[in-house]
Coordinates of C-alpha atoms and ligand atoms in Angstrom, one line a residue:
M1 CA -6.1 24.6 35.9
Q2 CA -7.7 21.8 34.0
P3 CA -6.3 18.3 34.6
I4 CA -4.5 16.9 31.6
P5 CA -5.7 13.4 30.9
Y6 CA -3.3 10.6 29.8
F7 CA -5.9 9.8 27.1
Q8 CA -9.2 11.3 26.2
F9 CA -11.5 10.9 23.2
R10 CA -11.6 14.2 21.4
D11 CA -13.3 15.2 18.2
F12 CA -10.2 14.9 15.9
P13 CA -10.2 15.5 13.1
R14 CA -13.0 17.9 13.8
G15 CA -16.4 16.5 12.8
L16 CA -15.3 12.9 13.4
E17 CA -17.8 12.4 16.2
A18 CA -20.7 13.5 14.1
Q19 CA -19.6 11.1 11.3
V20 CA -19.3 8.2 13.8
Q21 CA -22.8 9.0 15.2
Q22 CA -24.3 9.1 11.7
A23 CA -22.6 5.8 10.8
L24 CA -24.1 4.2 13.9
L25 CA -27.6 5.5 13.1
D26 CA -27.3 4.1 9.5
A27 CA -26.1 0.7 10.8
V28 CA -29.0 0.5 13.2
A29 CA -31.4 1.4 10.4
G30 CA -29.8 -1.3 8.3
K31 CA -31.3 -3.9 10.8
Q32 CA -28.6 -6.5 10.2
Y33 CA -26.6 -6.8 13.4
V34 CA -24.3 -9.7 13.0
L35 CA -21.8 -10.3 10.1
G36 CA -23.7 -8.0 7.9
P37 CA -22.7 -5.5 5.2
Q38 CA -20.8 -3.2 7.5
V39 CA -18.4 -6.0 8.6
Q40 CA -18.0 -7.2 5.1
A41 CA -17.2 -3.7 3.9
F42 CA -14.8 -3.0 6.7
E43 CA -12.9 -6.2 6.1
T44 CA -12.5 -5.3 2.4
E45 CA -11.5 -1.8 3.2
F46 CA -9.0 -2.7 5.9
A47 CA -7.3 -5.4 3.8
A48 CA -7.1 -2.9 0.9
F49 CA -5.7 -0.2 3.2
L50 CA -3.0 -2.5 4.5
G51 CA -2.2 -4.1 1.1
A52 CA -2.9 -7.5 2.6
G53 CA -5.0 -10.3 1.0
N54 CA -7.6 -10.7 3.7
A55 CA -9.0 -9.2 6.9
I56 CA -11.4 -11.0 9.1
G57 CA -13.3 -9.1 11.7
V58 CA -13.2 -10.8 15.2
G59 CA -14.3 -10.0 18.7
N60 CA -11.0 -8.5 20.0
G61 CA -7.2 -8.6 19.6
Y62 CA -6.7 -11.5 21.9
D63 CA -9.1 -13.7 19.9
A64 CA -7.3 -12.6 16.7
L65 CA -4.0 -14.0 18.1
V66 CA -5.6 -17.2 19.3
I67 CA -7.3 -17.8 16.0
L68 CA -4.0 -17.2 14.1
L69 CA -2.2 -19.7 16.3
K70 CA -5.0 -22.2 15.8
A71 CA -5.0 -21.6 12.0
L72 CA -1.3 -22.6 12.0
G73 CA -1.9 -25.7 14.0
V74 CA 0.1 -24.5 17.0
G75 CA -0.8 -26.5 20.1
A76 CA 0.5 -28.8 22.8
G77 CA 4.2 -29.6 22.6
D78 CA 4.9 -26.5 20.5
E79 CA 6.9 -23.5 21.5
V80 CA 6.2 -19.9 20.4
V81 CA 8.8 -17.2 20.9
V82 CA 7.4 -13.9 22.1
P83 CA 9.0 -10.7 23.5
A84 CA 9.3 -10.5 27.3
N85 CA 8.0 -6.9 27.2
T86 CA 4.6 -7.0 25.8
F87 CA 1.0 -6.7 26.9
I88 CA 0.1 -10.1 28.5
A89 CA -2.4 -10.9 25.7
T90 CA 0.4 -12.0 23.4
V91 CA 1.6 -14.6 25.9
N92 CA -1.9 -15.6 27.0
A93 CA -2.9 -16.5 23.5
V94 CA 0.0 -19.0 23.2
L95 CA -1.1 -20.6 26.5
Q96 CA -4.7 -20.6 25.4
V97 CA -3.9 -23.0 22.5
G98 CA -1.8 -25.2 24.8
A99 CA 1.6 -24.2 23.5
M100 CA 4.6 -22.9 25.5
P101 CA 5.4 -19.2 25.3
V102 CA 9.2 -18.7 25.3
L103 CA 10.1 -15.1 26.2
A104 CA 12.8 -13.2 24.4
E105 CA 14.7 -10.1 25.5
P106 CA 13.8 -6.9 23.6
D107 CA 16.3 -4.5 22.0
V108 CA 17.5 -2.0 24.6
H109 CA 17.1 1.0 22.3
T110 CA 13.9 0.4 20.3
Y111 CA 12.3 -1.9 23.0
N112 CA 11.3 -4.1 20.1
F113 CA 11.6 -7.8 19.4
T114 CA 14.6 -8.5 17.1
A115 CA 15.7 -11.4 14.9
E116 CA 19.0 -11.4 16.8
S117 CA 17.3 -12.0 20.1
A118 CA 14.6 -14.3 18.8
A119 CA 17.2 -16.6 17.2
Q120 CA 18.6 -17.4 20.6
Y121 CA 15.3 -18.9 21.8
I122 CA 14.4 -21.0 18.7
T123 CA 14.6 -24.7 19.4
P124 CA 13.4 -27.7 17.3
K125 CA 10.0 -27.3 19.1
T126 CA 9.5 -23.7 18.0
K127 CA 6.5 -23.5 15.7
A128 CA 6.1 -19.7 15.5
I129 CA 7.6 -16.4 16.5
I130 CA 5.4 -13.4 17.3
A131 CA 6.7 -9.9 16.5
V132 CA 5.0 -7.2 18.6
H133 CA 5.3 -3.8 17.1
L134 CA 5.6 -2.2 20.5
Y135 CA 4.3 1.3 21.2
G136 CA 3.6 1.7 17.5
Q137 CA 7.1 1.1 16.0
V138 CA 7.4 -1.6 13.5
C139 CA 10.0 -4.3 14.2
D140 CA 12.8 -4.9 11.7
M141 CA 10.8 -7.1 9.5
D142 CA 13.4 -8.0 6.8
A143 CA 15.5 -9.6 9.5
L144 CA 12.6 -11.4 11.1
Q145 CA 11.3 -12.7 7.8
Q146 CA 14.7 -14.0 7.0
L147 CA 15.0 -15.7 10.3
A148 CA 11.6 -17.3 10.0
Q149 CA 12.4 -18.6 6.6
E150 CA 15.9 -19.9 7.6
R151 CA 14.6 -21.6 10.7
N152 CA 11.4 -22.8 9.2
V153 CA 9.0 -21.2 11.7
F154 CA 5.9 -19.2 11.2
L155 CA 6.1 -15.4 11.6
L156 CA 3.1 -13.7 13.2
E157 CA 2.6 -10.0 13.9
D158 CA 0.9 -8.6 17.0
A159 CA 0.0 -5.3 15.3
A160 CA -2.4 -4.2 18.1
Q161 CA -0.4 -1.0 18.6
A162 CA 0.7 -0.3 15.1
H163 CA -2.3 0.4 12.8
G164 CA -1.0 2.3 9.8
A165 CA 2.7 2.1 10.9
R166 CA 5.1 1.4 8.0
Y167 CA 8.3 -0.5 7.5
K168 CA 9.9 0.5 4.2
N169 CA 6.6 1.7 2.8
Q170 CA 4.7 -1.5 3.7
F171 CA 2.2 -1.5 6.5
A172 CA 2.5 -3.4 9.7
G173 CA 0.3 -6.5 9.5
S174 CA 1.2 -7.3 6.0
F175 CA 4.6 -9.0 6.6
G176 CA 4.0 -12.2 8.5
H177 CA 2.0 -15.3 7.8
G178 CA -0.7 -13.5 9.7
A179 CA -1.3 -10.5 11.9
A180 CA -3.6 -9.7 14.8
F181 CA -5.1 -6.3 15.3
S182 CA -7.1 -5.0 18.2
F183 CA -9.5 -2.1 17.9
Y184 CA -9.9 -1.6 21.6
P185 CA -11.2 2.0 21.9
T186 CA -7.8 3.6 22.8
K187 CA -5.8 2.0 20.0
N188 CA -4.8 4.1 17.1
L189 CA -7.8 2.7 15.2
G190 CA -10.3 2.2 17.9
A191 CA -14.0 1.0 18.0
L192 CA -16.5 2.1 20.6
G193 CA -16.1 -1.2 22.4
D194 CA -14.1 -4.4 21.9
A195 CA -13.2 -5.4 18.3
G196 CA -10.3 -7.0 16.4
A197 CA -9.1 -8.5 13.1
V198 CA -7.1 -11.3 11.8
V199 CA -5.1 -10.2 8.7
S200 CA -3.4 -12.7 6.3
S201 CA -2.5 -13.0 2.7
H202 CA -2.5 -16.7 3.0
I203 CA -5.8 -18.0 1.8
D204 CA -5.8 -21.1 3.9
I205 CA -5.2 -19.1 7.1
A206 CA -7.9 -16.5 6.1
D207 CA -10.4 -19.3 5.3
F208 CA -9.8 -21.0 8.6
A209 CA -10.2 -17.7 10.5
R210 CA -13.4 -16.8 8.7
K211 CA -15.0 -20.1 9.8
Y212 CA -13.4 -20.4 13.2
R213 CA -14.7 -17.1 14.4
N214 CA -18.2 -18.3 13.7
Y215 CA -18.5 -21.8 15.2
G216 CA -16.5 -23.2 12.3
E217 CA -19.3 -22.8 10.0
A218 CA -18.6 -22.9 6.3
Q219 CA -22.3 -22.5 5.6
K220 CA -25.1 -21.9 8.0
Y221 CA -25.4 -24.8 10.4
S222 CA -22.7 -26.8 8.8
S223 CA -19.5 -26.7 10.8
E224 CA -16.2 -28.0 9.4
Q225 CA -14.3 -27.5 12.6
V226 CA -15.0 -26.8 16.2
G227 CA -14.8 -23.1 16.3
I228 CA -15.8 -20.3 18.7
N229 CA -18.0 -17.2 18.6
S230 CA -15.7 -14.2 18.0
R231 CA -17.5 -12.1 15.5
L232 CA -16.9 -8.5 14.8
D233 CA -20.0 -6.5 15.7
E234 CA -21.8 -4.8 12.9
L235 CA -22.1 -1.5 14.8
Q236 CA -18.4 -1.5 15.6
A237 CA -17.6 -2.2 12.0
A238 CA -19.6 0.8 11.0
V239 CA -17.6 3.0 13.4
L240 CA -14.3 1.5 12.2
R241 CA -15.1 2.2 8.6
V242 CA -15.4 5.9 9.4
K243 CA -12.3 6.0 11.6
L244 CA -10.2 4.1 9.0
R245 CA -10.7 6.9 6.6
H246 CA -9.1 9.3 9.2
L247 CA -6.4 6.9 10.4
Q248 CA -3.6 8.5 8.5
A249 CA -4.6 12.0 9.7
M250 CA -4.8 10.8 13.3
N251 CA -1.4 9.0 13.0
S252 CA 0.1 12.2 11.5
E253 CA -1.2 14.2 14.4
R254 CA 0.4 11.6 16.8
Q255 CA 3.7 11.9 14.9
R256 CA 3.5 15.7 15.1
L257 CA 2.9 15.7 18.8
A258 CA 5.7 13.2 19.3
E259 CA 8.1 15.4 17.3
V260 CA 7.2 18.3 19.7
Y261 CA 8.1 16.1 22.7
L262 CA 11.3 14.9 21.1
Q263 CA 12.4 18.4 20.4
N264 CA 11.5 19.9 23.7
L265 CA 12.7 17.1 26.0
S266 CA 16.0 16.3 24.5
Q267 CA 19.1 16.7 26.7
I268 CA 17.1 16.9 29.9
G269 CA 18.4 15.2 33.0
D270 CA 18.7 11.5 32.5
L271 CA 15.6 11.3 30.2
I272 CA 15.8 8.7 27.4
L273 CA 13.4 9.5 24.6
P274 CA 12.0 7.0 22.1
A275 CA 14.5 6.0 19.4
S276 CA 13.6 5.3 15.8
A277 CA 15.3 2.5 14.0
P278 CA 16.0 2.8 10.3
H279 CA 13.0 1.9 8.1
C280 CA 10.8 1.3 11.1
G281 CA 7.9 3.7 11.0
H282 CA 6.4 4.8 14.4
V283 CA 2.8 5.8 14.9
Y284 CA 3.3 6.6 18.6
H285 CA 0.4 4.5 20.1
I286 CA 2.4 5.2 23.2
F287 CA 5.0 7.9 23.8
N288 CA 7.4 6.2 26.2
I289 CA 10.2 8.0 28.1
R290 CA 12.6 6.5 30.5
T291 CA 14.3 7.8 33.7
K292 CA 15.7 6.2 36.8
H293 CA 13.5 8.7 38.7
R294 CA 10.3 7.4 37.1
N295 CA 8.2 7.0 40.2
E296 CA 9.2 10.4 41.5
L297 CA 8.6 12.1 38.1
Q298 CA 5.2 10.4 37.8
A299 CA 4.2 11.6 41.3
W300 CA 5.4 15.1 40.5
L301 CA 3.4 15.2 37.3
R302 CA 0.4 13.9 39.1
K303 CA 0.7 16.9 41.6
Q304 CA 0.7 19.2 38.5
D305 CA -2.5 17.5 37.3
V306 CA -0.7 15.7 34.5
A307 CA -1.8 12.1 34.1
T308 CA 0.7 9.5 32.8
A309 CA 0.7 5.7 32.5
I310 CA 3.2 2.9 32.7
H311 CA 3.6 0.3 29.9
Y312 CA 4.2 -2.0 31.6
P313 CA 4.9 -1.9 35.3
L314 CA 5.6 -5.6 35.7
P315 CA 7.1 -7.8 32.9
V316 CA 5.2 -10.9 32.0
H317 CA 7.7 -13.3 33.6
L318 CA 7.3 -11.6 37.0
Q319 CA 3.5 -11.5 37.1
P320 CA 2.0 -13.9 39.6
A321 CA -0.2 -15.6 37.0
Y322 CA 2.8 -16.6 35.0
T323 CA 5.1 -18.1 37.6
S324 CA 4.4 -21.5 36.1
L325 CA 6.5 -20.5 33.1
G326 CA 9.5 -21.0 35.5
Y327 CA 11.2 -17.7 35.1
Q328 CA 13.1 -15.8 37.8
P329 CA 13.8 -12.2 38.5
G330 CA 17.0 -11.3 36.6
D331 CA 16.1 -13.6 33.6
F332 CA 15.4 -10.6 31.4
P333 CA 17.4 -7.7 32.6
V334 CA 16.4 -5.4 29.7
A335 CA 12.7 -6.1 30.1
E336 CA 13.0 -5.6 33.8
E337 CA 14.9 -2.3 33.3
L338 CA 12.2 -1.1 31.0
A339 CA 9.5 -2.0 33.4
S340 CA 11.1 0.0 36.2
T341 CA 12.1 3.1 34.2
S342 CA 9.3 3.6 31.6
L343 CA 6.7 6.4 31.7
S344 CA 4.1 7.1 29.0
L345 CA 3.2 10.8 28.4
P346 CA -0.2 12.1 27.3
L347 CA -0.3 11.8 23.5
F348 CA -3.6 11.5 21.6
P349 CA -5.2 13.2 18.6
G350 CA -6.8 16.4 19.9
L351 CA -4.3 17.0 22.7
T352 CA -3.9 20.8 22.6
K353 CA -0.7 22.8 22.2
H354 CA -1.3 24.4 25.5
E355 CA -1.8 21.0 27.2
Q356 CA 1.4 19.6 25.7
Q357 CA 3.4 22.7 26.7
R358 CA 2.2 22.2 30.3
V359 CA 3.4 18.6 30.2
I360 CA 6.8 19.7 28.9
A361 CA 7.1 22.6 31.4
A362 CA 6.3 20.3 34.3
I363 CA 9.0 17.8 33.3
K364 CA 11.5 20.6 32.8
Q365 CA 10.7 22.0 36.2
F366 CA 11.1 18.5 37.8
Y367 CA 14.6 18.3 36.4
S368 CA 15.6 21.9 37.1
T369 CA 14.5 21.8 40.8
K370 CA 15.3 18.2 41.7
H371 CA 17.6 16.3 39.5
Ligands
PLP401 C1 -4.3 -4.2 23.1 C2 -3.3 -5.3 22.8 C3 -3.7 -6.6 22.6 C4 -5.1 -7.2 23.0 O1 -6.1 -6.6 22.4 P1 -7.6 -6.7 23.0 O2 -8.5 -6.2 21.9 O3 -7.6 -5.9 24.2 O4 -7.8 -8.2 23.3 C5 -2.7 -7.6 22.3 N1 -1.4 -7.2 22.1 C6 -1.0 -6.0 22.3 C7 0.4 -5.6 22.1 C8 -1.9 -5.0 22.7 O5 -1.5 -3.7 22.9

């Protein structure tokens, strides 16, 4: 039997690969390779898609976070509240600008950052809070917007896993003062290499980002600030323009596959399936299940040639690189519990019915024979 990959690039919707290849050939023929017409068009199209004022193409999702924090003037002496269960980029970006990341416990059901939790970590030094739409489910943005307003802090979104996800009919990335997107190849909207975007409806933030990503240049060879080089590549922008047109179809397919898992895996052993919060759309960047037999289940699936992944095996506060933050094991029981019980199942556009049924059968077999 063919191994089932955790993730694989497939031609979905059919013909996408040919369209991407053609777009690349056209962009090469255009002979403008940096900040050319493809980047400009993608920025316009992505902002329009999201219903946000501006999108600025940058090198990757991490840079997008750093640039947003810089744009808000976050730096030494400031605190930024971020969820304890996120990809380390969110925390790293805060450290990069010289500020202090303050970790917050996630909600035990949605695994997301909540206003209720964030509020407990806000101090007079807090300059911003970063909502991470984890696994593709949007955070409860009404509550977070209200909190940010009441406590006079900036609200940023790490939307790297939530392209096209909606909260009350509004897209993730259009709620905060600004949002960071990653177009890392495996994301719901992925390039063929590294890429990212800053999104903001605030013109001063957008203007800052547009200059900062290109050495602070307002015009050629005239820098208004000390910036960096984090430009979105022209070829990647050409690819992203094609894929953006299919984003809703790809997300719908992810949601359909998730529905199949949800229906077939309910009431099995101690499995906890992803929960949807009211109004919080989910685009299933990751389909995360939980069980106290996680390691055993993963090993069993591996033996059946089913690949899985773990997001994330070690919470940020327990990673060796972040011991200087001063946290101890036990400081974030929910985040630690998630790290030791979470397992991500294969879910990507193009996963076949047969493959998904094999994943489901293997999990059922695990529980019928062992637990
Ligand atoms: C992928 C990801 C990032 C970082 O994006 P890169 O493009 O890899 O720098 C940041 N935050 C979250 C939540 C992510 O999933």
